[in-house]
Coordinates of C-alpha atoms (C1' of nucleotides) in Angstrom, one line a residue:
Chain I
M130 CA 225.4 218.4 42.7
L131 CA 226.8 217.8 46.2
T132 CA 226.8 214.1 45.7
I133 CA 228.5 214.2 42.4
K134 CA 231.1 216.6 43.7
S135 CA 232.0 214.4 46.6
S136 CA 232.1 211.3 44.3
I137 CA 234.6 213.1 42.1
Y138 CA 236.5 214.1 45.1
L139 CA 236.8 210.6 46.3
S140 CA 237.8 209.3 42.9
I141 CA 240.6 211.8 42.7
K142 CA 241.8 210.9 46.1
K143 CA 241.8 207.2 45.2
V144 CA 243.7 207.9 42.1
L145 CA 246.3 210.0 43.9
N146 CA 246.7 207.0 46.3
N147 CA 247.1 204.5 43.5
L148 CA 249.7 206.7 41.8
S149 CA 251.5 207.4 45.1
F150 CA 251.0 211.1 44.5
P151 CA 250.9 213.3 47.6
V152 CA 247.4 214.3 48.6
K153 CA 246.9 218.0 48.4
D154 CA 244.1 220.2 49.5
F155 CA 242.7 220.5 46.0
S156 CA 239.5 222.2 44.9
I157 CA 236.5 221.1 42.8
I158 CA 234.5 224.1 41.6
P159 CA 232.6 225.1 38.5
P160 CA 235.0 226.7 36.0
K161 CA 234.5 230.3 35.1
I162 CA 234.1 229.4 31.5
P163 CA 231.1 227.1 31.1
E164 CA 232.4 225.5 27.9
F165 CA 235.1 223.8 29.9
G166 CA 232.6 221.7 31.8
D167 CA 230.5 221.7 35.0
L168 CA 233.2 221.0 37.5
S169 CA 236.9 221.5 37.5
S170 CA 239.8 220.5 39.7
N171 CA 243.2 222.2 40.1
I172 CA 244.9 219.1 41.5
A173 CA 247.4 218.8 38.6
L174 CA 248.6 222.3 39.1
L175 CA 249.2 221.8 42.8
L176 CA 251.3 218.7 42.2
A177 CA 253.6 220.2 39.6
K178 CA 256.2 221.3 42.0
D179 CA 256.3 218.1 44.1
L180 CA 256.5 215.8 41.1
N181 CA 258.7 218.1 39.1
K182 CA 256.5 217.6 36.0
S183 CA 254.4 219.9 34.0
P184 CA 250.7 220.2 35.2
M185 CA 249.5 219.1 31.7
D186 CA 251.5 215.8 32.0
I187 CA 250.3 215.2 35.5
G188 CA 246.7 215.9 34.4
Q189 CA 247.0 213.3 31.6
I190 CA 248.2 210.7 34.0
I191 CA 245.4 211.4 36.5
I192 CA 242.7 211.4 33.8
K193 CA 244.0 208.1 32.5
E194 CA 243.7 206.6 36.0
L195 CA 240.4 208.3 36.6
N196 CA 238.9 206.5 33.7
N197 CA 239.2 203.3 35.7
Y198 CA 236.5 204.7 38.0
P199 CA 233.6 205.5 35.7
N200 CA 230.7 207.5 37.0
D201 CA 227.3 207.2 35.5
Y202 CA 226.8 211.0 35.3
I203 CA 230.2 212.1 34.1
V204 CA 230.2 212.1 30.3
D205 CA 233.5 213.7 29.7
I206 CA 236.8 214.4 31.4
S207 CA 239.1 216.9 29.7
L208 CA 242.3 218.7 30.3
T209 CA 242.7 222.4 29.5
K210 CA 245.6 224.8 29.3
P211 CA 247.4 225.4 32.5
G212 CA 246.4 222.0 33.8
F213 CA 242.8 222.0 34.9
I214 CA 240.9 218.7 34.9
N215 CA 237.3 219.4 33.7
F216 CA 234.3 217.2 34.2
K217 CA 231.2 217.4 32.1
I218 CA 228.1 216.1 33.8
D219 CA 225.2 214.5 31.9
N220 CA 222.1 216.6 31.5
Q221 CA 220.2 213.7 32.9
F222 CA 221.7 214.4 36.3
F223 CA 220.3 217.9 36.4
Q224 CA 217.0 216.8 35.0
N225 CA 216.7 214.3 37.8
Q226 CA 217.5 217.0 40.4
L227 CA 214.2 218.6 39.4
L228 CA 212.4 215.6 41.0
E229 CA 214.2 216.2 44.2
I230 CA 213.3 219.8 44.2
L231 CA 209.6 219.2 43.7
E232 CA 209.7 216.5 46.3
K233 CA 211.5 218.5 49.0
N234 CA 209.5 221.7 48.2
D235 CA 209.7 224.1 51.1
N236 CA 212.7 222.2 52.5
Y237 CA 214.7 222.3 49.3
G238 CA 218.1 223.8 49.8
K239 CA 218.2 223.2 53.6
G240 CA 221.3 221.9 55.1
I241 CA 222.0 219.6 58.1
I242 CA 225.1 221.3 59.6
G243 CA 223.1 222.8 62.4
E244 CA 220.8 219.9 63.2
G245 CA 220.5 219.4 66.9
K246 CA 222.6 222.5 67.6
K247 CA 221.6 225.7 69.3
A248 CA 222.8 229.2 68.2
N249 CA 222.4 232.6 69.8
V250 CA 222.5 235.7 67.6
E251 CA 222.7 239.0 69.3
F252 CA 221.9 242.0 67.3
V253 CA 220.4 245.5 67.3
S254 CA 221.1 245.9 71.1
A255 CA 220.5 249.6 70.9
N256 CA 219.9 251.3 74.2
P257 CA 216.4 252.8 74.5
T258 CA 217.5 256.4 74.1
G259 CA 215.7 257.1 70.9
P260 CA 214.0 255.6 67.8
L261 CA 216.0 253.2 65.7
T262 CA 217.8 254.9 62.9
V263 CA 218.8 253.8 59.4
G264 CA 222.2 252.9 61.0
H265 CA 220.5 250.4 63.3
G266 CA 218.6 249.1 60.3
R267 CA 221.7 247.5 58.7
N268 CA 222.4 245.8 62.0
A269 CA 218.9 244.6 62.4
I270 CA 218.6 243.2 58.9
I271 CA 222.0 241.5 58.9
G272 CA 221.2 239.9 62.3
D273 CA 217.8 238.7 61.3
T274 CA 219.0 237.4 57.9
I275 CA 222.0 235.6 59.5
S276 CA 219.5 234.0 61.9
N277 CA 217.5 232.8 59.0
I278 CA 220.6 231.4 57.3
L279 CA 221.4 229.5 60.5
E280 CA 217.9 228.2 60.7
W281 CA 218.2 227.1 57.1
Q282 CA 221.1 224.9 58.2
G283 CA 219.0 223.4 61.0
F284 CA 220.2 225.5 63.9
D285 CA 217.7 226.3 66.7
V286 CA 218.3 230.0 66.8
V287 CA 217.6 232.5 69.7
R288 CA 217.5 236.1 68.5
E289 CA 218.7 238.2 71.4
Y290 CA 218.6 241.9 72.2
Y291 CA 221.0 243.2 74.9
F292 CA 220.5 246.6 76.4
N293 CA 221.4 248.9 79.3
D294 CA 218.7 251.0 80.8
A295 CA 220.8 252.3 83.7
G296 CA 223.7 254.1 82.2
R297 CA 224.7 257.7 81.7
Q298 CA 222.9 258.0 78.4
M299 CA 219.6 257.0 80.0
R300 CA 220.1 259.6 82.8
I301 CA 220.6 262.3 80.2
L302 CA 217.6 261.1 78.3
A303 CA 215.5 261.4 81.5
K304 CA 216.8 264.9 82.1
S305 CA 216.0 265.9 78.5
V306 CA 212.4 264.7 78.9
E307 CA 212.2 266.4 82.2
A308 CA 213.3 269.7 80.6
R309 CA 210.7 269.3 77.9
Y310 CA 208.0 268.5 80.4
F311 CA 208.5 271.7 82.3
E312 CA 208.8 273.6 79.1
L313 CA 205.3 272.3 78.2
L314 CA 204.2 273.6 81.6
G315 CA 205.3 277.0 80.6
Q316 CA 208.8 277.2 82.1
N317 CA 211.9 278.1 80.2
L318 CA 213.6 275.3 78.4
Q319 CA 216.8 274.2 80.1
L320 CA 218.1 271.2 78.1
P321 CA 221.0 269.6 79.9
E322 CA 224.4 269.8 78.4
D323 CA 224.7 266.9 75.9
G324 CA 220.9 266.6 76.1
Y325 CA 218.8 264.9 73.5
Q326 CA 217.3 267.4 71.1
G327 CA 215.0 265.3 69.0
D328 CA 211.3 266.1 68.6
Y329 CA 210.5 262.6 70.0
I330 CA 211.6 263.9 73.4
I331 CA 208.7 266.5 73.3
D332 CA 206.3 263.7 72.4
I333 CA 207.4 261.7 75.4
A334 CA 207.0 264.7 77.6
Q335 CA 203.6 265.3 76.2
S336 CA 202.4 261.8 77.0
L337 CA 203.7 262.1 80.5
L338 CA 201.7 265.2 80.8
N339 CA 198.6 263.5 79.5
E340 CA 199.1 260.6 81.9
K341 CA 200.3 262.3 85.1
G342 CA 199.1 265.9 84.7
S343 CA 201.4 268.6 86.1
E344 CA 202.1 266.8 89.4
L345 CA 205.6 265.5 88.5
K346 CA 208.4 267.0 90.6
P347 CA 211.9 267.6 89.2
G348 CA 214.0 264.4 89.5
S349 CA 211.0 262.1 89.4
K350 CA 211.8 258.5 88.4
W351 CA 208.9 258.7 86.0
F352 CA 210.9 260.7 83.5
Q353 CA 213.2 257.8 82.9
S354 CA 210.8 254.9 83.3
K355 CA 208.2 256.4 81.0
S356 CA 210.7 257.3 78.4
E357 CA 212.2 253.9 78.4
E358 CA 208.7 252.3 78.2
I359 CA 207.7 254.4 75.2
I360 CA 210.9 254.2 73.3
F361 CA 211.2 250.5 73.8
H362 CA 207.7 250.0 72.6
D363 CA 208.5 252.0 69.5
I364 CA 211.7 250.1 68.9
K365 CA 209.8 246.8 69.0
E366 CA 207.2 248.1 66.7
S367 CA 209.8 249.3 64.2
L368 CA 211.4 245.9 64.2
L369 CA 208.1 244.1 63.9
K370 CA 207.3 246.1 60.8
L371 CA 210.5 244.6 59.3
G372 CA 209.4 241.2 60.3
I373 CA 211.9 240.9 63.1
N374 CA 211.0 239.2 66.3
F375 CA 213.3 238.8 69.3
D376 CA 213.2 235.8 71.5
E377 CA 215.1 237.3 74.4
F378 CA 215.8 240.7 75.8
V379 CA 218.7 240.7 78.2
N380 CA 219.2 243.7 80.6
E381 CA 222.7 244.6 81.6
K382 CA 221.4 245.3 85.1
T383 CA 220.9 241.6 85.5
F384 CA 224.6 241.0 85.9
Y385 CA 224.9 243.6 88.7
D386 CA 222.0 242.2 90.5
N387 CA 222.9 238.5 90.3
G388 CA 226.5 238.9 91.3
D389 CA 228.0 237.9 88.0
I390 CA 230.0 241.1 87.8
D391 CA 231.5 240.7 91.2
Q392 CA 232.3 237.2 90.4
L393 CA 234.0 238.3 87.1
I394 CA 236.1 240.8 88.9
S395 CA 237.2 238.4 91.6
D396 CA 238.0 235.7 89.0
L397 CA 240.1 238.1 87.0
K398 CA 241.8 239.3 90.1
E399 CA 242.7 235.7 90.9
K400 CA 244.3 235.4 87.4
D401 CA 246.2 238.6 88.2
L402 CA 244.8 240.3 85.2
I403 CA 243.5 243.4 86.9
Y404 CA 245.1 245.9 89.2
E405 CA 244.4 249.2 90.9
K406 CA 246.0 252.4 89.9
E407 CA 245.0 256.1 90.4
N408 CA 241.8 255.1 92.2
A409 CA 240.6 253.0 89.2
V410 CA 240.7 249.3 88.3
W411 CA 242.6 248.4 85.2
F412 CA 242.5 245.4 82.9
K413 CA 245.8 244.2 81.6
T414 CA 244.9 244.4 77.9
S415 CA 248.6 245.0 77.2
S416 CA 249.3 241.4 78.0
F417 CA 247.2 240.5 75.0
G418 CA 249.1 242.7 72.7
D419 CA 247.2 245.9 73.2
A420 CA 249.2 249.1 73.3
K421 CA 248.0 250.1 76.7
D422 CA 245.8 248.8 79.6
R423 CA 242.2 249.8 79.7
V424 CA 240.1 251.0 82.6
Y425 CA 237.8 248.4 83.9
I426 CA 236.2 250.3 86.8
K427 CA 236.2 254.0 86.9
S428 CA 237.4 255.9 89.9
S429 CA 233.7 256.8 90.4
G430 CA 233.1 253.1 91.1
E431 CA 231.2 252.6 87.9
P432 CA 232.4 249.8 85.6
T433 CA 233.1 250.6 82.0
Y434 CA 231.2 248.7 79.3
R435 CA 233.8 246.0 79.1
V436 CA 232.9 244.6 82.4
P437 CA 229.2 243.9 81.9
D438 CA 229.8 242.9 78.3
T439 CA 232.2 240.3 79.5
A440 CA 229.9 239.0 82.2
Y441 CA 227.1 238.9 79.5
H442 CA 229.2 236.8 77.2
R443 CA 230.2 234.5 80.0
Y444 CA 226.5 234.1 80.6
K445 CA 225.9 233.3 76.9
I446 CA 228.7 230.7 77.1
K447 CA 227.1 229.1 80.2
R448 CA 223.8 228.7 78.4
G449 CA 225.5 226.0 76.2
Y450 CA 225.2 227.4 72.7
D451 CA 227.1 225.6 69.9
L452 CA 227.4 228.9 68.1
I453 CA 227.3 232.5 69.4
I454 CA 227.1 235.4 67.0
D455 CA 227.5 239.1 67.8
V456 CA 226.5 241.6 65.1
F457 CA 228.4 244.9 65.8
G458 CA 229.0 248.1 63.8
A459 CA 232.5 249.1 62.8
D460 CA 232.7 251.3 65.9
H461 CA 232.9 248.3 68.1
A462 CA 235.7 246.7 66.1
D463 CA 238.3 247.6 68.7
A464 CA 236.3 246.7 71.8
Y465 CA 235.3 243.1 71.4
P466 CA 238.8 241.6 71.5
D467 CA 239.1 242.7 75.1
V468 CA 236.0 240.7 75.9
I469 CA 237.2 237.6 74.1
N470 CA 240.6 237.9 75.7
A471 CA 239.1 238.1 79.1
L472 CA 237.0 235.1 78.5
N473 CA 240.0 233.1 77.2
A474 CA 242.0 234.1 80.2
L475 CA 239.2 232.7 82.4
G476 CA 239.5 229.4 80.7
H477 CA 236.4 229.7 78.5
K478 CA 236.5 228.3 75.0
T479 CA 235.6 231.1 72.6
N480 CA 236.0 229.4 69.2
H481 CA 232.3 229.2 68.8
I482 CA 231.9 233.0 69.2
K483 CA 231.8 234.8 65.9
V484 CA 231.8 238.6 65.9
L485 CA 230.4 240.0 62.7
I486 CA 231.6 243.6 62.1
Y487 CA 229.6 245.4 59.5
Q488 CA 230.6 248.8 58.0
F489 CA 228.5 251.8 58.3
V490 CA 225.7 253.1 56.1
T491 CA 226.1 256.4 54.3
L492 CA 222.8 258.0 53.6
L493 CA 222.6 260.0 50.5
R494 CA 220.0 262.6 49.6
S495 CA 220.3 264.7 46.5
G496 CA 223.8 263.2 46.1
K497 CA 224.9 264.5 49.5
K498 CA 225.8 262.7 52.6
I499 CA 223.5 263.0 55.5
K500 CA 225.4 263.2 58.8
M501 CA 223.4 261.7 61.6
S502 CA 223.4 262.0 65.4
T503 CA 220.8 260.6 67.7
R504 CA 221.8 263.2 70.3
K505 CA 221.1 266.1 68.1
G506 CA 217.9 264.6 66.9
D507 CA 219.4 264.8 63.5
F508 CA 218.7 261.4 61.9
V509 CA 216.4 259.5 59.6
T510 CA 214.4 256.9 61.5
L511 CA 214.1 253.3 60.3
D512 CA 210.3 253.8 60.4
K513 CA 210.5 256.7 58.0
L514 CA 212.7 254.7 55.6
V515 CA 210.4 251.7 55.7
S516 CA 207.3 253.9 55.1
E517 CA 209.1 255.6 52.2
V518 CA 210.4 252.5 50.3
G519 CA 208.8 249.4 51.9
V520 CA 210.0 246.5 53.8
D521 CA 211.2 244.4 50.9
I522 CA 213.5 247.1 49.6
V523 CA 214.9 248.0 53.0
R524 CA 215.7 244.4 53.8
Y525 CA 217.2 243.8 50.4
F526 CA 219.3 247.0 50.2
F527 CA 220.9 246.4 53.6
I528 CA 222.3 243.0 52.6
M529 CA 222.9 243.4 48.9
R530 CA 226.4 244.5 49.7
S531 CA 229.0 242.5 51.5
V532 CA 228.8 243.0 55.3
N533 CA 232.3 244.5 55.5
S534 CA 231.9 246.9 52.7
H535 CA 230.6 250.4 53.2
L536 CA 227.0 250.8 52.1
D537 CA 225.6 253.8 50.2
F538 CA 221.9 254.1 50.7
D539 CA 220.6 256.7 48.2
L540 CA 217.3 257.8 49.5
D541 CA 216.3 259.5 46.2
L542 CA 217.1 256.4 44.3
A543 CA 215.4 254.1 46.8
T544 CA 212.2 256.1 46.8
E545 CA 211.8 256.7 43.1
Y546 CA 213.4 253.4 42.2
S547 CA 210.3 251.3 41.8
D548 CA 210.9 249.9 38.3
K549 CA 214.7 249.9 38.3
N550 CA 215.0 248.2 41.6
P551 CA 217.0 245.0 41.9
V552 CA 214.4 243.6 44.3
Y553 CA 211.7 243.9 41.7
Y554 CA 213.9 242.0 39.2
L555 CA 213.7 239.0 41.5
Q556 CA 210.1 239.4 42.5
Y557 CA 209.1 239.9 38.9
A558 CA 210.5 236.6 38.0
H559 CA 208.3 235.0 40.7
A560 CA 205.2 236.9 39.6
R561 CA 205.8 235.9 36.0
L562 CA 206.2 232.3 36.9
C563 CA 203.0 232.3 39.1
N564 CA 201.1 233.7 36.2
I565 CA 202.3 230.8 34.0
L566 CA 201.3 228.3 36.7
A567 CA 197.9 230.0 37.0
R568 CA 197.3 229.6 33.3
G569 CA 198.5 226.0 33.5
N570 CA 195.9 225.2 36.0
N571 CA 193.2 226.3 33.6
L572 CA 194.3 223.7 31.0
E573 CA 192.0 220.7 30.6
Y574 CA 194.7 218.2 31.5
D575 CA 196.6 217.7 34.8
I576 CA 199.9 219.6 34.4
T577 CA 201.5 218.1 37.5
T578 CA 201.8 214.4 36.5
G579 CA 203.4 212.3 33.9
F580 CA 206.0 214.8 32.7
N581 CA 209.1 213.7 30.7
L582 CA 212.2 215.4 32.0
K583 CA 214.3 214.4 29.0
L584 CA 212.4 217.0 27.0
L585 CA 214.1 219.8 29.0
K586 CA 217.2 220.1 26.8
H587 CA 217.0 223.7 25.5
E588 CA 220.1 225.7 26.4
N589 CA 218.1 228.0 28.6
E590 CA 216.4 225.1 30.3
I591 CA 219.7 223.4 31.1
L592 CA 221.2 226.6 32.4
L593 CA 218.2 227.0 34.7
L594 CA 218.4 223.4 35.9
K595 CA 222.1 223.6 36.6
Y596 CA 221.6 226.7 38.7
M597 CA 218.8 225.4 40.8
S598 CA 220.8 222.3 41.7
I599 CA 223.5 224.5 43.2
F600 CA 221.2 226.4 45.5
P601 CA 221.9 224.2 48.6
E602 CA 225.6 224.9 48.1
Y603 CA 225.0 228.7 48.1
A604 CA 222.9 228.4 51.2
E605 CA 225.7 226.5 52.9
N606 CA 228.3 229.0 51.7
A607 CA 226.2 231.9 53.2
Y608 CA 226.4 230.0 56.5
L609 CA 230.1 229.2 56.3
N610 CA 231.0 232.8 55.5
L611 CA 228.2 234.4 57.5
E612 CA 227.4 236.5 54.5
P613 CA 223.8 237.2 53.4
Q614 CA 225.0 238.7 50.2
I615 CA 225.8 235.3 48.9
I616 CA 222.1 234.6 48.8
T617 CA 221.2 237.8 47.0
N618 CA 223.9 237.2 44.4
F619 CA 222.5 233.7 43.8
L620 CA 218.9 235.0 43.4
Q621 CA 220.0 237.7 41.0
E622 CA 221.7 235.2 38.7
F623 CA 218.9 232.7 39.2
S624 CA 216.3 235.3 38.2
A625 CA 218.3 236.3 35.2
R626 CA 218.4 232.7 34.0
F627 CA 214.7 232.4 34.6
H628 CA 213.9 235.6 32.6
K629 CA 216.1 234.3 29.7
F630 CA 214.3 231.0 29.8
Y631 CA 211.0 232.8 29.8
N632 CA 212.0 234.7 26.7
N633 CA 213.3 231.8 24.8
C634 CA 211.1 228.9 25.8
R635 CA 207.4 229.4 25.7
V636 CA 205.9 227.2 28.4
I637 CA 202.3 226.7 27.5
T638 CA 201.9 225.5 23.9
D639 CA 199.9 223.0 21.9
D640 CA 202.7 220.5 22.6
V641 CA 201.2 218.8 25.7
E642 CA 204.3 216.8 26.6
L643 CA 206.7 219.8 26.4
T644 CA 204.2 221.9 28.3
K645 CA 204.1 219.4 31.1
A646 CA 207.8 219.2 31.3
R647 CA 208.3 222.9 31.3
I648 CA 205.6 223.4 33.9
A649 CA 207.6 221.1 36.1
L650 CA 210.6 223.3 35.5
V651 CA 208.6 226.4 36.4
R652 CA 207.2 224.8 39.6
A653 CA 210.8 223.9 40.6
S654 CA 211.9 227.5 39.9
K655 CA 209.1 228.8 42.1
I656 CA 210.4 226.6 44.9
V657 CA 213.9 227.9 44.6
L658 CA 212.9 231.5 44.4
K659 CA 210.4 231.3 47.3
N660 CA 212.9 229.5 49.5
G661 CA 215.6 232.1 48.7
F662 CA 213.1 234.9 49.5
R663 CA 212.2 233.2 52.8
I664 CA 215.9 233.4 53.9
L665 CA 216.0 237.0 53.0
G666 CA 212.7 237.8 54.6
I667 CA 211.2 239.4 51.5
S668 CA 207.8 238.7 50.0
A669 CA 207.1 236.5 47.0
P670 CA 204.3 238.4 45.2
E671 CA 202.1 236.3 42.8
R672 CA 201.4 239.3 40.6
M673 CA 203.0 242.7 40.1
Chain A
rG81 C1' 250.9 258.8 65.2
rC82 C1' 248.7 253.6 65.9
rC83 C1' 244.6 249.9 64.8
rC84 C1' 240.3 247.9 61.7
rU85 C1' 237.4 247.8 56.9
rC86 C1' 237.4 249.3 51.9
rG87 C1' 239.9 251.3 46.9
rU88 C1' 237.6 247.0 40.4
rA89 C1' 233.7 250.2 34.1
rG90 C1' 231.2 257.3 34.4
rU91 C1' 228.3 255.4 39.2
rU92 C1' 226.9 251.4 42.9
rC93 C1' 228.8 246.6 43.5
rA94 C1' 230.5 241.0 42.2
rA95 C1' 234.5 237.4 41.4
rU96 C1' 236.0 229.9 48.2
rG97 C1' 244.6 231.9 45.1
rG98 C1' 242.9 229.9 39.1
rA99 C1' 241.5 229.8 33.0
rU100 C1' 238.8 235.1 28.6
rA101 C1' 237.6 240.0 35.8
rG102 C1' 231.1 239.6 36.0
rA103 C1' 226.3 242.4 36.9
rA104 C1' 223.1 246.6 37.6
rC105 C1' 222.4 251.9 36.8
rA106 C1' 223.8 255.7 33.3
rA107 C1' 225.0 256.1 27.4
rG108 C1' 224.0 253.8 22.1
rU109 C1' 221.1 250.1 19.1
rG110 C1' 217.3 246.3 18.3
rC111 C1' 212.7 243.1 20.2
rC112 C1' 205.5 243.2 22.4
rU113 C1' 199.3 240.3 16.5
rC114 C1' 203.1 235.5 21.1
rC115 C1' 202.3 232.7 29.1
rU116 C1' 203.3 240.2 32.6
rA117 C1' 208.5 244.8 28.3
rA118 C1' 209.3 245.8 36.3
rG119 C1' 211.6 241.6 30.6
rC120 C1' 215.1 239.9 26.6
rA121 C1' 219.1 240.8 22.9
rU122 C1' 223.2 243.8 21.6
rU123 C1' 227.5 247.9 21.5
rA124 C1' 231.1 250.6 24.3
rG125 C1' 233.7 250.8 29.1
rA126 C1' 237.6 248.8 34.9
rU127 C1' 241.5 245.8 39.0
rG128 C1' 244.7 253.3 43.1
rC129 C1' 250.5 253.3 42.9
rA130 C1' 255.2 250.5 43.8
rG131 C1' 257.4 246.1 45.2
rG132 C1' 257.2 240.8 47.1
rU133 C1' 255.3 235.4 47.8
rU134 C1' 253.3 231.7 44.0
rC135 C1' 253.2 227.5 38.3
rG136 C1' 249.2 231.5 38.7
rA137 C1' 247.4 237.5 42.7
rU138 C1' 241.4 241.6 42.2
rU139 C1' 242.3 238.0 46.3
rC140 C1' 248.0 236.7 50.4
rC141 C1' 252.5 240.0 52.5
rU142 C1' 255.2 245.1 52.7
rG143 C1' 255.3 250.3 51.7
rC144 C1' 252.8 254.6 49.7
rC145 C1' 248.2 257.3 48.3
rG146 C1' 242.8 257.9 49.0
rA147 C1' 237.7 257.0 51.7
rG148 C1' 235.0 255.4 56.3
rG149 C1' 235.4 253.9 61.4
rG150 C1' 238.1 253.3 66.0
rC151 C1' 242.2 254.6 69.4
rA152 C1' 238.3 258.3 76.6
rC153 C1' 237.8 256.8 83.8
rC154 C1' 231.5 257.1 76.5
rA155 C1' 228.7 252.3 74.8

RNA sequence: GCCCUCGUAGUUCAAUGGAUAGAACAAGUGCCUCCUAAGCAUUAGAUGCAGGUUCGAUUCCUGCCGAGGGCACCA
């Protein structure tokens, strides 16, 4: 499909040249109405104004000229209403694509955009103050799926987790554990103001008690270090359950220890971008269009998050990635421009940094919103969600909506969903197809050789063939837009076409030739589905 | 008050500026002596409001209304 598209593109360009028409940025896309053809261009519409002619007239001139450049696979060029030029592609083209799919197998649909390039995807990055919640879940799944999408284009991807185990929140966490610890020893509970109230704090206190007995003194560093250890361990376990593995964990503390932060401050000072006022250090965000300047270093001497974040991004740039992606929740939308601005001011190129802002998840139970707060211990953990509905559903639900649209996650629906679930629709197609292949293997002849693709001409066969040949374009679009939903949309439509094919074209029949051809189509369908599932990180069950 | 994202069918969501706005769930009606009915077929049903740009707007711009999230010496 790609090749035929580009050959049409080149032909049109040549024609425009021949006719001395201006070359516009025209499109070649499948028309919404299939009857019009397989591909369609808007070039005549775009030229109408420049040439002061009606698009239909221009279209006719272009088509006449296009006919001088015949293409083996284009069987018809037509002109419709407002001025679209439509191309019908020979079924043979799509039949031949099937050979390519079988040949490439696990690699079918991969792109080469990222070949030889390195990418860094930072996601989750939750500080170890408590278990991962459903909110973190969307971040985790988006980040991991984006990573898969990049790998599918050939990128060498580093999945990175950035955290801070030295801030105020961690101190409060330690104090909370300490309070619970002494409560377990029979003292009155004195949770700190703003303390963490979740039950997991009691569990941590209990394991400290088991390990250290009652010897710990108030203010012991064990309260924090043990909490961090336990929570981080749990976080990694939760992610692992979802099939997510990080390559790097970067601690904010690094940049204090290695001098990067001091360096950053002095570099910004040199650029005259920071100044002191009222005992604090301020960053001139107003010079980048912000309403007011922001505090960089508090009067207490503690830097605000902008400082280490900027140092961290500088570090990422230094590591020489071709692409750097940050996955942030909507609450960070206002913060990251400061980081980018600072980097630009310091002379760093930031075009290769893409910040992905996703909108929040609203959890619904019994039709009502659940308001969550880690601090109050009032949340649904990711673990709980996974154990309730399973990995495949969690992964799929979090990316089935566009990244920048709010996501409603209905717990009742997800738990009792089982047979109405959109994930099962896809997986069922795969299971069905595996069953056909299993039956095929029991036939007394070899189903994998000597098939005649020309026999695949039923409407539902052609529709399926056409869609599989477009898979690489969808994978590429998912990369270009950094939008996993493009893959889920593709798989939904692909599965629908497969189910229709299944209902209208019986595969295994007494007609050996037709059986062989259709088995080839089913094998190719399996490849497309499986590869799509691989990008999404969901399983491809052989039976259901 | 200012900034960001989103307003599409009863509900949850699609639609690289294009042609007749697509699905799923919910509602109605059909289809298993036939490779898995977790399926297929079929009937109804929608672009928040008002302007603007364009040959052409769900998409871009302005205003209003509504939802979520930001506007801290929190991250």
